[in-house]
Every structure is written in C-alpha cells, then in structure tokens.
Coordinates of C-alpha atoms in Angstrom, one line a residue:
X1 CA 3.4 -68.4 68.7
X2 CA 1.8 -71.9 68.5
X3 CA 0.0 -72.8 65.3
X4 CA -2.6 -74.4 67.5
X5 CA -3.2 -71.8 70.1
X6 CA -6.3 -72.4 72.1
X7 CA -6.5 -76.1 71.1
X8 CA -3.8 -77.5 73.4
X9 CA -6.1 -79.8 75.3
X10 CA -7.7 -81.2 72.1
X11 CA -4.2 -81.7 70.6
X12 CA -2.9 -83.4 73.6
X13 CA -5.8 -85.8 73.7
X14 CA -5.4 -86.5 69.9
X15 CA -1.7 -87.1 70.2
X16 CA -2.1 -89.4 73.2
X17 CA -4.7 -91.6 71.5
X18 CA -3.3 -91.5 68.0
X19 CA 0.2 -92.4 69.1
X20 CA -1.1 -95.6 70.7
X21 CA -3.3 -96.3 67.6
X22 CA -0.4 -95.8 65.2
X23 CA 1.8 -98.2 67.3
X24 CA -1.0 -100.7 67.2
X25 CA -1.3 -100.2 63.4
X26 CA 2.5 -100.8 62.9
X27 CA 2.3 -103.9 65.0
X28 CA -0.6 -105.3 63.1
X29 CA 1.1 -104.5 59.7
X30 CA 4.0 -106.7 60.8
X31 CA 1.5 -109.4 61.6
X32 CA -0.2 -108.8 58.3
X33 CA 3.0 -109.8 56.4
X34 CA 2.7 -113.2 58.1
X35 CA -1.1 -113.5 57.4
X36 CA -1.8 -111.4 54.2
X37 CA -5.2 -112.9 53.7
X38 CA -6.5 -112.1 57.3
X39 CA -9.4 -109.8 56.5
X40 CA -10.2 -109.2 60.2
X41 CA -6.6 -107.9 60.7
X42 CA -6.9 -105.7 57.7
X43 CA -10.2 -104.3 58.9
X44 CA -8.6 -103.5 62.3
X45 CA -5.7 -101.7 60.6
X46 CA -8.1 -99.7 58.4
X47 CA -10.2 -98.6 61.3
X48 CA -7.2 -97.5 63.3
X49 CA -5.8 -95.4 60.5
X50 CA -9.3 -94.0 59.7
X51 CA -9.6 -92.8 63.3
X52 CA -6.2 -91.0 63.0
X53 CA -7.3 -89.4 59.8
X54 CA -10.5 -88.3 61.3
X55 CA -8.8 -86.6 64.3
X56 CA -6.3 -84.9 61.9
X57 CA -9.2 -83.6 59.8
X58 CA -11.0 -82.3 62.9
X59 CA -7.9 -80.4 63.9
X60 CA -7.3 -79.2 60.3
X61 CA -3.9 -80.9 60.0
X62 CA -4.1 -81.0 56.2
X63 CA -0.6 -82.5 55.6
X64 CA -1.5 -85.5 57.8
X65 CA -4.9 -85.9 56.2
X66 CA -3.3 -86.0 52.8
X67 CA -0.9 -88.9 53.6
X68 CA -3.5 -90.7 55.7
X69 CA -6.1 -90.6 52.9
X70 CA -3.7 -92.2 50.3
X71 CA -2.5 -94.9 52.8
X72 CA -6.1 -95.6 53.8
X73 CA -7.0 -96.1 50.1
X74 CA -4.2 -98.7 49.9
X75 CA -5.7 -100.6 52.9
X76 CA -9.1 -100.5 51.2
X77 CA -7.7 -102.0 48.1
X78 CA -5.9 -104.7 50.0
X79 CA -9.0 -105.8 51.9
X80 CA -11.0 -105.8 48.7
X81 CA -8.5 -108.0 47.1
X82 CA -7.6 -105.4 44.4
X83 CA -3.9 -105.4 45.3
X84 CA -1.6 -108.3 46.4
X85 CA 0.5 -107.7 49.5
X86 CA 4.2 -107.7 48.9
X87 CA 7.3 -106.7 50.9
X88 CA 7.8 -103.7 48.6
X89 CA 4.2 -102.6 49.2
X90 CA 4.6 -103.0 52.9
X91 CA 7.8 -100.9 52.8
X92 CA 5.8 -98.0 51.2
X93 CA 3.1 -98.3 53.8
X94 CA 5.5 -98.3 56.7
X95 CA 7.3 -95.3 55.2
X96 CA 4.0 -93.5 55.3
X97 CA 3.2 -94.5 58.9
X98 CA 6.7 -93.4 59.8
X99 CA 6.1 -90.0 58.3
X100 CA 2.8 -89.7 60.3
X101 CA 4.7 -90.5 63.4
X102 CA 7.2 -87.7 62.6
X103 CA 4.2 -85.4 62.2
X104 CA 3.0 -86.3 65.7
X105 CA 6.4 -85.1 67.0
X106 CA 6.0 -81.8 65.1
X107 CA 2.5 -81.3 66.4
X108 CA 3.6 -81.9 70.0
X109 CA 5.8 -78.9 69.6
X110 CA 2.8 -76.8 68.6
X111 CA 3.9 -76.5 64.9
X112 CA 2.2 -77.5 61.7
X113 CA 3.8 -80.5 60.0
X114 CA 5.3 -80.1 56.5
X115 CA 3.6 -81.5 53.4
X116 CA 4.8 -85.1 52.7
X117 CA 7.7 -85.3 50.2
X118 CA 6.8 -85.7 46.5
X119 CA 8.8 -89.0 46.4
X120 CA 6.6 -90.6 49.1
X121 CA 3.4 -89.3 47.6
X122 CA 4.5 -90.7 44.2
X123 CA 5.3 -94.0 45.8
X124 CA 1.9 -94.2 47.3
X125 CA 0.2 -93.3 44.0
X126 CA 2.3 -95.9 42.2
X127 CA 1.3 -98.5 44.8
X128 CA -2.4 -97.6 44.4
X129 CA -2.0 -98.0 40.6
X130 CA -0.4 -101.4 41.1
X131 CA 2.9 -100.2 39.5
X132 CA 5.3 -101.3 42.2
X133 CA 8.2 -103.5 41.0
X134 CA 7.9 -106.8 43.0
X135 CA 11.1 -108.4 44.2
X136 CA 11.7 -111.3 46.5
X137 CA 13.0 -110.0 49.8
X138 CA 13.2 -111.5 53.3
X139 CA 10.3 -110.8 55.5
X140 CA 10.2 -110.3 59.3
X141 CA 7.1 -111.3 61.1
X142 CA 6.0 -110.7 64.6
X143 CA 3.9 -113.0 66.7
X144 CA 2.3 -112.4 70.1
X145 CA 1.9 -115.6 72.2
X146 CA 0.3 -116.5 75.5
X147 CA 2.6 -115.9 78.6
X148 CA 3.2 -119.6 79.0
X149 CA 5.6 -119.9 76.1
X150 CA 9.3 -120.4 76.8
X151 CA 11.6 -117.5 76.2
X152 CA 15.0 -117.3 74.7
X153 CA 18.5 -112.8 72.4
X154 CA 21.8 -111.3 71.9
X155 CA 24.3 -108.6 72.6
X156 CA 26.3 -105.8 71.1
X157 CA 25.5 -102.5 69.6
X158 CA 24.6 -100.4 66.6
X159 CA 24.3 -97.0 65.0
X160 CA 21.1 -95.2 64.3
X161 CA 21.6 -93.3 61.1
X162 CA 19.4 -95.5 58.8
X163 CA 16.1 -96.2 60.4
X164 CA 13.5 -93.6 61.4
X165 CA 14.4 -92.5 64.8
X166 CA 10.7 -92.2 65.5
X167 CA 10.3 -96.0 65.2
X168 CA 11.9 -96.5 68.6
X169 CA 10.5 -93.4 70.3
X170 CA 7.1 -92.5 69.0
X171 CA 5.7 -90.8 72.1
X172 CA 5.6 -87.0 71.4
X173 CA 4.3 -85.6 74.6
X174 CA 6.0 -83.4 77.2
X175 CA 8.6 -84.4 79.8
X176 CA 8.0 -85.7 83.3
X177 CA 10.4 -86.1 86.2
X178 CA 13.8 -87.6 85.3
X179 CA 15.5 -90.7 86.9
X180 CA 18.9 -89.4 87.9
X181 CA 20.7 -92.2 89.8
X182 CA 20.2 -95.8 90.7
X183 CA 16.9 -94.8 92.4
X184 CA 14.0 -92.6 91.6
X185 CA 13.9 -89.5 93.8
X186 CA 11.0 -87.3 94.8
X187 CA 10.9 -83.6 94.0
X188 CA 11.4 -82.2 97.5
X189 CA 15.1 -82.0 98.5
X190 CA 16.6 -82.8 101.8
X191 CA 19.0 -80.4 103.5
X192 CA 21.7 -82.6 105.0
X193 CA 24.1 -81.4 107.7
X194 CA 27.6 -81.2 106.1
X195 CA 29.1 -83.4 108.8
X196 CA 27.3 -86.5 107.6
X197 CA 28.1 -86.3 103.9
X198 CA 31.1 -88.3 102.9
X199 CA 33.9 -85.8 102.4
X200 CA 35.4 -87.8 99.6
X201 CA 33.1 -86.9 97.0
X202 CA 31.2 -83.8 96.2
X203 CA 30.7 -83.5 92.5
X204 CA 28.3 -81.8 90.2
X205 CA 25.2 -83.6 88.9
X206 CA 26.3 -85.7 86.0
X207 CA 24.9 -84.9 82.6
X208 CA 22.6 -87.4 81.0
X209 CA 24.2 -90.1 78.9
X210 CA 24.1 -88.7 75.3
X211 CA 21.9 -90.3 72.8
X212 CA 23.6 -92.4 70.2
X213 CA 24.2 -90.5 67.0
X214 CA 21.1 -90.1 64.9
X215 CA 18.8 -91.3 67.7
X216 CA 16.1 -88.8 68.5
X217 CA 14.4 -89.6 71.7
X218 CA 11.0 -88.1 72.1
X219 CA 10.0 -86.7 75.5
X220 CA 7.9 -89.1 77.7
X221 CA 4.2 -88.6 78.4
X222 CA 3.1 -86.7 81.4
X223 CA -0.3 -88.4 81.7
X224 CA -1.3 -91.9 82.8
X225 CA -4.4 -94.0 82.4
X226 CA -5.7 -95.5 85.6
X227 CA -8.4 -98.1 86.2
X228 CA -11.2 -96.5 88.2
X229 CA -11.3 -99.5 90.5
X230 CA -7.8 -98.6 91.7
X231 CA -8.8 -95.0 92.3
X232 CA -11.9 -96.2 94.3
X233 CA -9.5 -98.3 96.4
X234 CA -7.4 -95.3 97.1
X235 CA -10.5 -93.3 98.1
X236 CA -11.8 -96.0 100.4
X237 CA -8.4 -96.3 102.2
X238 CA -8.2 -92.5 102.5
X239 CA -11.6 -92.6 104.2
X240 CA -10.6 -95.3 106.6
X241 CA -7.4 -93.5 107.5
X242 CA -9.5 -90.4 108.3
X243 CA -11.7 -92.4 110.7
X244 CA -8.6 -93.8 112.4
X245 CA -7.1 -90.3 112.7
X246 CA -10.3 -89.2 114.5
X247 CA -10.0 -92.2 116.9
X248 CA -6.4 -91.2 117.6
X249 CA -7.4 -87.6 118.2
X250 CA -10.0 -88.7 120.8
X251 CA -7.5 -91.0 122.5
X252 CA -4.9 -88.2 122.6
X253 CA -7.4 -85.9 124.3
X254 CA -8.2 -88.5 126.9
X255 CA -4.5 -89.1 127.7
X256 CA -3.8 -85.4 127.9
X257 CA -6.6 -85.2 130.5
X258 CA -4.9 -87.8 132.6
X259 CA -6.7 -90.9 131.6
X260 CA -3.9 -93.5 131.5
X261 CA -6.1 -96.5 132.2
X262 CA -5.1 -99.8 130.7
X263 CA -8.1 -99.8 128.4
X264 CA -7.2 -96.4 127.0
X265 CA -3.6 -97.4 126.3
X266 CA -4.7 -100.7 124.7
X267 CA -7.1 -98.7 122.4
X268 CA -4.2 -96.4 121.5
X269 CA -2.0 -99.4 120.6
X270 CA -4.8 -100.9 118.4
X271 CA -5.5 -97.6 116.7
X272 CA -1.8 -97.1 115.9
X273 CA -1.6 -100.7 114.5
X274 CA -4.7 -100.1 112.4
X275 CA -3.2 -96.9 111.0
X276 CA 0.1 -98.7 110.2
X277 CA -1.8 -101.3 108.3
X278 CA -4.0 -98.7 106.4
X279 CA -1.0 -96.6 105.5
X280 CA 0.8 -99.7 104.1
X281 CA -2.3 -100.6 102.1
X282 CA -2.7 -97.0 100.8
X283 CA 1.0 -97.0 99.8
X284 CA 0.6 -100.2 97.8
X285 CA -2.7 -98.9 96.2
X286 CA -1.0 -95.6 95.1
X287 CA 1.9 -97.6 93.7
X288 CA -0.5 -99.6 91.6
X289 CA -1.8 -96.4 90.0
X290 CA 1.7 -95.9 88.6
X291 CA 1.8 -99.4 87.1
X292 CA 1.3 -99.9 83.4
X293 CA 1.4 -103.0 81.1
X294 CA 4.8 -103.3 79.5
X295 CA 3.0 -104.2 76.3
X296 CA 2.7 -100.5 75.5
X297 CA 6.5 -100.5 75.2
X298 CA 6.8 -103.9 73.5
X299 CA 4.4 -102.9 70.7
X300 CA 7.0 -100.6 69.2
X301 CA 9.6 -103.3 68.5
X302 CA 8.0 -105.5 65.7
X303 CA 8.2 -102.6 63.4
X304 CA 11.8 -101.9 64.5
X305 CA 12.9 -105.5 64.0
X306 CA 11.1 -105.8 60.7
X307 CA 12.8 -102.7 59.2
X308 CA 16.2 -103.8 60.3
X309 CA 15.8 -107.3 59.1
X310 CA 14.8 -106.0 55.7
X311 CA 17.8 -103.8 55.6
X312 CA 20.2 -106.6 56.5
X313 CA 18.5 -109.2 54.3
X314 CA 17.6 -111.6 57.1
X315 CA 14.5 -113.6 57.8
X316 CA 13.5 -112.9 61.4
X317 CA 10.4 -113.7 63.5
X318 CA 9.9 -111.6 66.6
X319 CA 7.9 -113.4 69.3
X320 CA 6.5 -111.3 72.2
X321 CA 5.2 -112.7 75.4
X322 CA 4.1 -111.3 78.8
X323 CA 2.8 -107.9 77.5
X324 CA 0.3 -107.8 80.4
X325 CA 3.1 -107.7 83.0
X326 CA 2.9 -104.4 84.8
X327 CA 5.8 -102.1 85.7
X328 CA 6.2 -98.6 87.1
X329 CA 5.4 -96.1 84.3
X330 CA 8.6 -94.1 84.8
X331 CA 10.6 -97.2 84.5
X332 CA 8.8 -98.2 81.3
X333 CA 9.8 -94.9 79.7
X334 CA 13.5 -95.3 80.7
X335 CA 13.6 -98.9 79.5
X336 CA 12.9 -97.9 75.9
X337 CA 16.5 -97.1 74.8
X338 CA 18.1 -100.1 76.4
X339 CA 15.5 -102.5 74.8
X340 CA 15.9 -100.8 71.4
X341 CA 19.6 -101.6 71.6
X342 CA 19.1 -105.2 72.6
X343 CA 16.4 -105.9 70.0
X344 CA 18.6 -104.4 67.3
X345 CA 21.6 -106.4 68.5
X346 CA 19.6 -109.6 68.4
X347 CA 18.7 -109.0 64.8
X348 CA 22.1 -107.6 63.7
X349 CA 24.6 -109.5 65.7
X350 CA 22.7 -112.4 67.2
X351 CA 21.0 -114.2 64.3
X352 CA 22.6 -115.4 61.1
X353 CA 21.6 -114.9 57.5
X354 CA 19.4 -117.5 55.9
X355 CA 22.3 -119.0 54.0
X356 CA 24.4 -119.3 57.1
X357 CA 21.6 -121.0 59.0
X358 CA 20.9 -123.5 56.3
X359 CA 24.6 -124.3 56.0
X360 CA 24.6 -125.4 59.7
X361 CA 21.3 -127.3 59.6
X362 CA 19.1 -124.6 61.0
X363 CA 15.8 -123.3 59.7
X364 CA 16.3 -120.3 57.4
X365 CA 14.0 -118.1 59.5
X366 CA 15.6 -117.1 62.8
X367 CA 13.7 -116.5 66.0
X368 CA 14.0 -113.5 68.5
X369 CA 12.0 -113.7 71.7
X370 CA 11.1 -110.7 73.9
X371 CA 9.4 -111.5 77.1
X372 CA 8.5 -110.1 80.5
X373 CA 7.2 -111.8 83.7
X374 CA 6.9 -110.9 87.4
X375 CA 9.2 -113.0 89.7
X376 CA 8.5 -112.1 93.3
X377 CA 9.0 -108.3 93.8
X378 CA 11.0 -108.0 90.5
X379 CA 10.2 -107.9 86.8
X380 CA 12.4 -110.1 84.6
X381 CA 12.7 -109.1 80.9
X382 CA 14.5 -111.4 78.5
X383 CA 15.7 -110.9 74.9
X384 CA 16.8 -114.1 73.3
X385 CA 17.8 -115.3 69.9
X386 CA 18.5 -118.7 68.3
X387 CA 21.6 -117.4 66.5
X388 CA 25.3 -118.2 66.5
X389 CA 26.0 -117.3 70.1
X390 CA 29.2 -115.7 71.3
X391 CA 32.7 -117.1 71.6
X392 CA 34.3 -116.1 75.0
X393 CA 37.8 -116.4 73.5
X394 CA 36.9 -114.1 70.6
X395 CA 35.5 -111.5 73.1
X396 CA 38.7 -111.9 75.2
X397 CA 40.9 -111.3 72.1
X398 CA 38.9 -108.3 70.9
X399 CA 39.1 -106.7 74.3
X400 CA 42.9 -107.0 74.3
X401 CA 43.2 -105.8 70.7
X402 CA 41.2 -102.6 71.5
X403 CA 43.2 -102.0 74.6
X404 CA 40.2 -102.3 76.9
X405 CA 41.9 -104.7 79.3
X406 CA 45.5 -106.0 79.5
X407 CA 46.5 -109.6 78.6
X408 CA 47.1 -110.5 82.2
X409 CA 43.6 -109.5 83.3
X410 CA 42.0 -111.1 80.3
X411 CA 43.7 -114.4 80.9
X412 CA 42.3 -114.5 84.5
X413 CA 38.7 -114.2 83.2
X414 CA 36.4 -117.2 83.1
X415 CA 33.8 -117.7 80.3
X416 CA 31.0 -115.9 82.2
X417 CA 33.3 -112.9 82.8
X418 CA 34.4 -112.9 79.2
X419 CA 30.7 -112.4 78.1
X420 CA 30.5 -109.4 80.4
X421 CA 33.3 -107.7 78.3
X422 CA 30.6 -106.6 75.8
X423 CA 29.5 -104.1 78.4
X424 CA 32.9 -102.3 78.3
X425 CA 32.8 -98.8 76.6
X426 CA 34.1 -99.0 73.1
X427 CA 33.8 -102.8 72.8
X428 CA 32.7 -104.2 69.4
X429 CA 33.4 -107.4 67.5
X430 CA 32.8 -105.7 64.2
X431 CA 35.9 -105.2 62.1
X432 CA 34.0 -102.8 59.7
X433 CA 31.9 -99.8 60.8
X434 CA 28.6 -99.8 59.1
X435 CA 25.5 -97.6 59.3
X436 CA 24.1 -100.2 61.7
X437 CA 26.9 -101.1 64.1
X438 CA 30.6 -101.4 64.8
X439 CA 31.3 -98.2 66.7
X440 CA 31.3 -99.9 70.1
X441 CA 28.6 -97.6 71.5
X442 CA 25.6 -99.0 73.1
X443 CA 26.0 -101.9 75.4
X444 CA 27.8 -99.9 78.1
X445 CA 25.0 -97.4 77.9
X446 CA 22.5 -100.2 78.2
X447 CA 24.1 -101.4 81.4
X448 CA 24.4 -97.9 82.8
X449 CA 20.7 -97.2 82.2
X450 CA 19.7 -100.5 83.8
X451 CA 21.8 -99.7 86.8
X452 CA 20.2 -96.3 87.1
X453 CA 16.9 -98.2 87.5
X454 CA 18.4 -100.2 90.3
X455 CA 18.3 -103.3 88.1
X456 CA 20.7 -106.0 87.0
X457 CA 21.6 -107.3 83.6
X458 CA 23.0 -110.7 82.9
X459 CA 24.0 -112.5 79.8
X460 CA 24.2 -116.2 78.8
X461 CA 25.4 -117.5 75.4
X462 CA 26.0 -120.9 73.9
X463 CA 27.9 -121.1 70.6
X464 CA 25.7 -122.3 67.8
X465 CA 22.6 -122.1 69.9
X466 CA 22.0 -118.4 70.7
X467 CA 22.2 -115.7 73.3
X468 CA 19.9 -114.7 76.1
X469 CA 20.1 -111.3 78.0
X470 CA 18.1 -111.0 81.2
X471 CA 17.2 -107.8 82.9
X472 CA 15.9 -107.8 86.5
X473 CA 14.1 -104.7 87.8
X474 CA 12.2 -103.8 90.9
X475 CA 8.5 -103.3 90.4
X476 CA 8.7 -99.6 91.3
X477 CA 11.4 -97.1 92.2
X478 CA 9.1 -94.7 94.2
X479 CA 9.8 -96.7 97.4
X480 CA 13.1 -98.5 97.8
X481 CA 13.6 -101.4 100.2
X482 CA 17.0 -100.9 102.0
X483 CA 19.2 -102.4 104.6
X484 CA 20.4 -99.8 107.1
X485 CA 23.9 -100.3 108.4
X486 CA 26.3 -98.4 110.6
X487 CA 29.8 -97.3 109.9
X488 CA 31.9 -94.7 111.7
X489 CA 29.0 -94.0 114.1
X490 CA 26.6 -93.0 111.3
X491 CA 23.8 -94.9 109.6
X492 CA 23.8 -95.6 105.8
X493 CA 21.2 -97.4 103.6
X494 CA 22.1 -99.8 100.9
X495 CA 19.6 -101.2 98.3
X496 CA 18.2 -104.5 99.6
X497 CA 18.1 -105.8 96.0
X498 CA 21.9 -106.0 96.1
X499 CA 22.1 -107.9 99.4
X500 CA 22.5 -111.7 99.3
X501 CA 23.1 -112.5 103.0
X502 CA 24.8 -111.2 106.2
X503 CA 27.8 -113.0 107.9
X504 CA 29.9 -112.3 110.9
X505 CA 33.5 -111.3 110.2
X506 CA 36.2 -113.4 111.7
X507 CA 39.6 -111.8 111.2
X508 CA 41.2 -115.2 111.1
X509 CA 39.2 -116.0 108.0
X510 CA 40.5 -113.0 106.0
X511 CA 43.1 -114.0 103.4
X512 CA 45.1 -111.6 101.2
X513 CA 45.1 -112.4 97.5
X514 CA 47.4 -110.1 95.4
X515 CA 47.6 -107.8 98.4
X516 CA 43.8 -107.5 98.8
X517 CA 41.6 -108.9 101.5
X518 CA 39.3 -111.8 100.6
X519 CA 37.0 -114.2 102.4
X520 CA 36.0 -117.7 101.2
X521 CA 32.3 -118.2 101.4
X522 CA 31.1 -121.7 100.4
X523 CA 34.1 -122.2 98.1
X524 CA 33.6 -118.7 96.5
X525 CA 36.5 -116.3 97.0
X526 CA 35.0 -112.8 97.5
X527 CA 36.8 -109.5 97.9
X528 CA 36.3 -107.7 101.2
X529 CA 35.7 -104.0 101.1
X530 CA 35.0 -101.8 104.2
X531 CA 32.3 -99.2 104.0
X532 CA 34.6 -96.8 105.9
X533 CA 37.3 -97.5 103.2
X534 CA 34.9 -96.8 100.3
X535 CA 33.9 -93.5 101.9
X536 CA 37.6 -92.7 102.7
X537 CA 36.7 -92.2 106.4
X538 CA 38.8 -92.9 109.4
X539 CA 37.3 -96.1 110.9
X540 CA 36.2 -95.9 114.6
X541 CA 36.2 -99.7 115.2
X542 CA 36.9 -103.0 113.7
X543 CA 34.0 -104.2 111.4
X544 CA 31.8 -106.8 113.0
X545 CA 29.7 -107.9 110.1
X546 CA 29.9 -108.5 106.4
X547 CA 27.1 -108.0 103.8
X548 CA 27.4 -110.3 100.8
X549 CA 26.4 -108.0 97.9
X550 CA 25.8 -108.7 94.3
X551 CA 26.1 -105.8 91.9
X552 CA 25.5 -105.9 88.1
X553 CA 28.8 -107.7 87.4
X554 CA 30.6 -108.5 90.7
X555 CA 30.1 -110.1 94.1
X556 CA 31.8 -108.8 97.2
X557 CA 31.6 -108.5 101.0
X558 CA 30.9 -105.1 102.4
X559 CA 32.3 -104.8 106.0
X560 CA 30.2 -102.7 108.4
X561 CA 30.3 -101.9 112.1
X562 CA 26.7 -103.0 112.9
X563 CA 23.1 -103.1 111.6
X564 CA 20.0 -101.0 112.2
X565 CA 17.6 -103.2 110.2
X566 CA 15.5 -103.4 107.0
X567 CA 13.3 -100.5 105.9
X568 CA 11.2 -99.2 103.0
X569 CA 12.2 -95.6 102.3
X570 CA 11.3 -92.7 100.0
X571 CA 14.4 -91.3 98.5
X572 CA 14.9 -87.5 98.3
X573 CA 17.6 -85.6 96.5
X574 CA 20.3 -83.7 98.4
X575 CA 19.9 -79.9 98.1
X576 CA 22.5 -78.2 95.8
X577 CA 25.0 -81.1 95.9
X578 CA 25.4 -84.6 94.3
X579 CA 28.0 -86.5 96.3
X580 CA 29.6 -89.3 94.4
X581 CA 28.3 -92.6 95.7
X582 CA 25.2 -91.1 97.3
X583 CA 21.8 -91.6 95.6
X584 CA 19.9 -89.4 98.0
X585 CA 18.7 -89.3 101.6
X586 CA 15.8 -90.4 103.7
X587 CA 14.6 -89.9 107.2
X588 CA 14.7 -92.6 109.9
X589 CA 12.0 -93.3 112.4
X590 CA 13.6 -90.9 114.9
X591 CA 13.8 -88.1 112.4
X592 CA 17.5 -88.2 111.6
X593 CA 18.9 -88.1 108.1
X594 CA 20.2 -91.4 106.5
X595 CA 22.2 -91.3 103.3
X596 CA 21.2 -93.8 100.7
X597 CA 24.3 -95.2 98.9
X598 CA 24.7 -95.7 95.2
X599 CA 27.0 -98.7 95.5
X600 CA 27.8 -99.0 91.8
X601 CA 28.8 -95.3 91.7
X602 CA 30.8 -95.7 94.9
X603 CA 32.6 -98.8 93.7
X604 CA 33.5 -97.3 90.4
X605 CA 35.0 -94.2 92.0
X606 CA 37.1 -96.1 94.6
X607 CA 39.4 -98.4 92.6
X608 CA 42.0 -98.2 95.4
X609 CA 39.5 -98.6 98.3
X610 CA 40.3 -102.2 98.7
X611 CA 43.9 -101.4 99.5
X612 CA 42.7 -99.0 102.2
X613 CA 40.5 -101.7 103.5
X614 CA 43.4 -104.1 103.6
X615 CA 45.4 -101.7 105.6
X616 CA 42.6 -101.3 108.1
X617 CA 42.1 -105.0 108.5
X618 CA 45.8 -105.8 108.8
X619 CA 45.8 -103.3 111.7
X620 CA 42.5 -104.6 113.1
X621 CA 43.9 -105.2 116.6
X622 CA 44.5 -101.5 117.0
X623 CA 40.7 -100.8 116.9
X624 CA 38.5 -101.2 119.9
X625 CA 35.0 -102.5 119.9

C-alpha cells in the first residue's frame, strides 16, 4: 500500500512543481560558479530550495526536509559571505540536489525516501563548518544567451555508470502514450483488410531500444501546462464550428425538401468552405496546446556537462540559446536521451583538455553550444563544440578494424559519408573502455530515436575547429504531411519531409552501376528503387514517376506508378499486427484505407530490393501502361 494514500493529488502537484524548481536550481548553481558574487542569483537559488523544503515539510517527507535544511543553510552562509564558493563546495551541494532528485523518483512510486547517507550528511556538516579541503579543479560554466547568438558539438558515445542517472532524467511522474515508429500514432487502431497489407512483412511490434547500462530513465509527465489564451481560442473556434454546423443542417433540410435553387447550392458551398477553414484553424489551435518551450529540456544539461567536465578534468562552458523555441511535448520527452548522449559526447570526445588546447594555440576553456530554432515547419537543434574535430580517415580505418564495413566499401566513401560511420552500431574511436565511453553504444541509438520522431540528423566536422551535429524535426507528430502515391493499383503515403522533388521516369535515362539501376539528376548519381520492389509485390505496370527522397543518410529515387496528391493525415496503428515498413494507416477522403510507409524501416529490411527493381526495369517493355 502506498505510504501516501489519500494524498496522491497533492503529491503529484508537489512533484511537478518541485522537479521544475530543482532543475532551475541546478541550472543556476552552474551559473553561480561563473559569478560567485552574484547575490541576486544566490537569493533565487535559496528561494527555490526553500520552496522545495516547505512542500516536503507539508507532506511530512522528513528525509527530504533533513537534507534540504542542511543545504539551505549552506546557501544562507554563501549569500551572507560566511563561506567562499569553491568547486569542492559546489560538488557537495550538487550531490545533495542529486539525492533530492532521487527522492522525487521514490515519491513518484508512492514510497517514502530513505534517510540520506551518513557520508553525505557528514560532507554537508563539514562544509557548513568550513572544513572542506580546497583544491584547484577545472570548472564548467553554463551561459544562457539571446537567440541571436551563432551556434556551433561533437559525436560519439559513452557509458552511464558514473554520474547520477537522475541528472539526465529528473521527471518522476507517470507514463503517457509511447512513440513507436517514425510517426506518432493515435490510440484508436484501424482494422485493415488483409489484401492491402504488404505480404512481405508481418512481424511483432519491436521492443523499445534498451537503455544504456546504468541509465535510469524516469517516466514522462502525463500533465501539460497550457496558456489560457490558447484554450480560449479553442473554445471560440468550437463555438463557430457549432454555428456552421447549424447552418449546414438547415441547408440540408432545404435540399431534402427539393430546394435546389442556385442560391441554396451557393450557400451550401460557402458553408462547407467556412467549415473547412474553421476545422483547419481548430486543428492548429489544438496542436499549439501540445507545444512546450524546449528550454524545459535544455535546463537539465548544464548540470550534466558540469559534472562530466569535472570528472574528466576539463574546462568547459556550455552556452544555451533558443530555449523559448516550442516543440510538441511528446517529442520533447523523447529527445532527452539523444541529447544527453550528444552533450556528453561533446564534453568527452569533442573538446580537448586545457593542456591540449593551449598547445595548439586555443583558449584553455572550451565551448559547447546547444541551440534550437524554428525553420519553416521544422525545428533545428544543434550541438556544437570548438574541439579537435574528427578525421574522416581515422573513422574509415576504425570501421574496418572493427569489422563494421569491408575495405572495398570503406574506400568508396567520401569524407561526408565517413563522418556518418559514427552512427554504426558498435563504432567507437576509443581504444580503452572507460566508465564514460568506449563501448560503441549510443550514436546508433541516437540516430534510431531521431528517425522514430520522423527527423533527420546530420554531422559536420572540421579538424582542429570542432564538430556540429544538427537535428531537424517536424513541429508535431500528431498530424503528418504525406505524399500519397500509387503502386500496384493501391495508394500508399510517404512522409512529405523526406520528399525533395518529383520527376518523370525515362527508361532511356536509367543506367546500371554495379548491376543496380541509377539515374543521374543534376550531376548526382542516385539509386533507383521501385515501391513494388521494396514491398516485394508483382508490378502491374511500368513506373511512370520518380520521387527524389532524402532519408537520414541516403538519397534515392522511389519509382511509383502515379500520384494521388499531398495530404495531412492522422496516423492510426494497425490492429494486432506491425508490418515491417508500415508506420500505420489513415483514411482517404473516400473512406478507403491508406497505408503510411516507414521508409527507413522498409529500406533497412530490403537490402536486395534494388536487384528486384533492376530486374523489373530491365524488363520494362513487358509491362503495359
């Protein structure tokens, strides 16, 4: 039975508010190391922690009150000038806030947190008495700048056994709906006639990618804060839709009574147009209620970067911009693990030690930038560092040494493709496995998670200057823009975000390279894949059009029979099955079912599909239009 039976609502409110407060406190503590004499910042930290202690006292969480009281006394002495701020003192304070965060997780499970360890309490008491041994250690600072600042991070992957797992995942509240493929799906399934599901592929729903060892991921929140103005907008639009519905009902009655006059039909057309406009506005308004500032996610990383830099003996400044950029709440939650990997990689692999930087004429303190901005209907997140960058030749050699690719394939890669090798499972440039990195686990998971959000990840690196990783994501996954195409007399939807352009297919322009069909488009040689071939279906005609598609790491032409057009769809899961290469289904305007394809999944499962496509195209004359 829960230790807090009957207090669930109060506890939920406390955890929601206090988790945000504690993240803000951690953020400001990292700032405080940069400005130790900032009394206003100290007062903000004191007030935040005092509020947490007050809530814990009201709920009678004595263990939390104990550690909060001691830590609060430290803050009081700091702001009164009775203690000097040192890196060692900050380590003790952050240890205490980490334990409080762990207590939040315990409380979210309905249990009473354990009493803090005697070692931590002794360290706090020693700090209060001014008995900490002061040593010179590198300090990491965090700065938050206006959105106009340029942005510039790094790539590879680590292990989680050293730092508090809660640093990266502080949110302790219950689980909401899970993102399961490259698109978000709604809860109501679609029953699909067996005839239209690609026969290739039925497979069970894949298990979630396991967390990296030692990495405890707290469940996401099931609540959301919404500006009342946005709710007012939804209410107003709902009222206008109700009025338009009444108008349509009246016109329907007139038409059923035989009134088919031009005036009546014109009024019907105007009412339908009005309804279409209102539904579109309502849809956008509802989507905005799901949007949250990404700063709520970014605020976790200064503490993470600071702790890792201290552990590695590096001087690092983390600069954050664009926190006000809004993104779908579900996507923000699923971005946490990938961004944790990338920030850690920037600190561990991207930037050099102070000694190395000085030896090559750089400032001893390195810079890691984390930014977000909206570009059109996408959000671009960048993690950049001013470190040593990556050597494409080194990446090529390591991939061959680890048996991830053969020498022939590696020699055919250009510099851009060599950088993409860091996303291969098992890839690592570390010769020694440490408690931070070297196991080759992480960047492949990052790419997989970004692809599940229907996003793209790109990497640029210049030796001696640094590395920048860019993530492009749609604003929301609740509604997916798609291009509806036809193949084998059946419509299919592909994500519009992957579509570059559409071209007619001229059989004479198809050339075989290594036995595979290709087409040259503006001096770029692109492989040609038929949709029928990817689905392993018998084609009914020669493809008429090609869709130039850009996936996370490749460009290709998808050959299709014809087009239906562009649409914005709500994706629904298929009932009891998870066909490989199918993200879900939607309904077309005439009520028929349209399968939405997961192109990355389809491409990865059809390594030999291009040969099937080549055979079809070589025999193109045998197919009728």
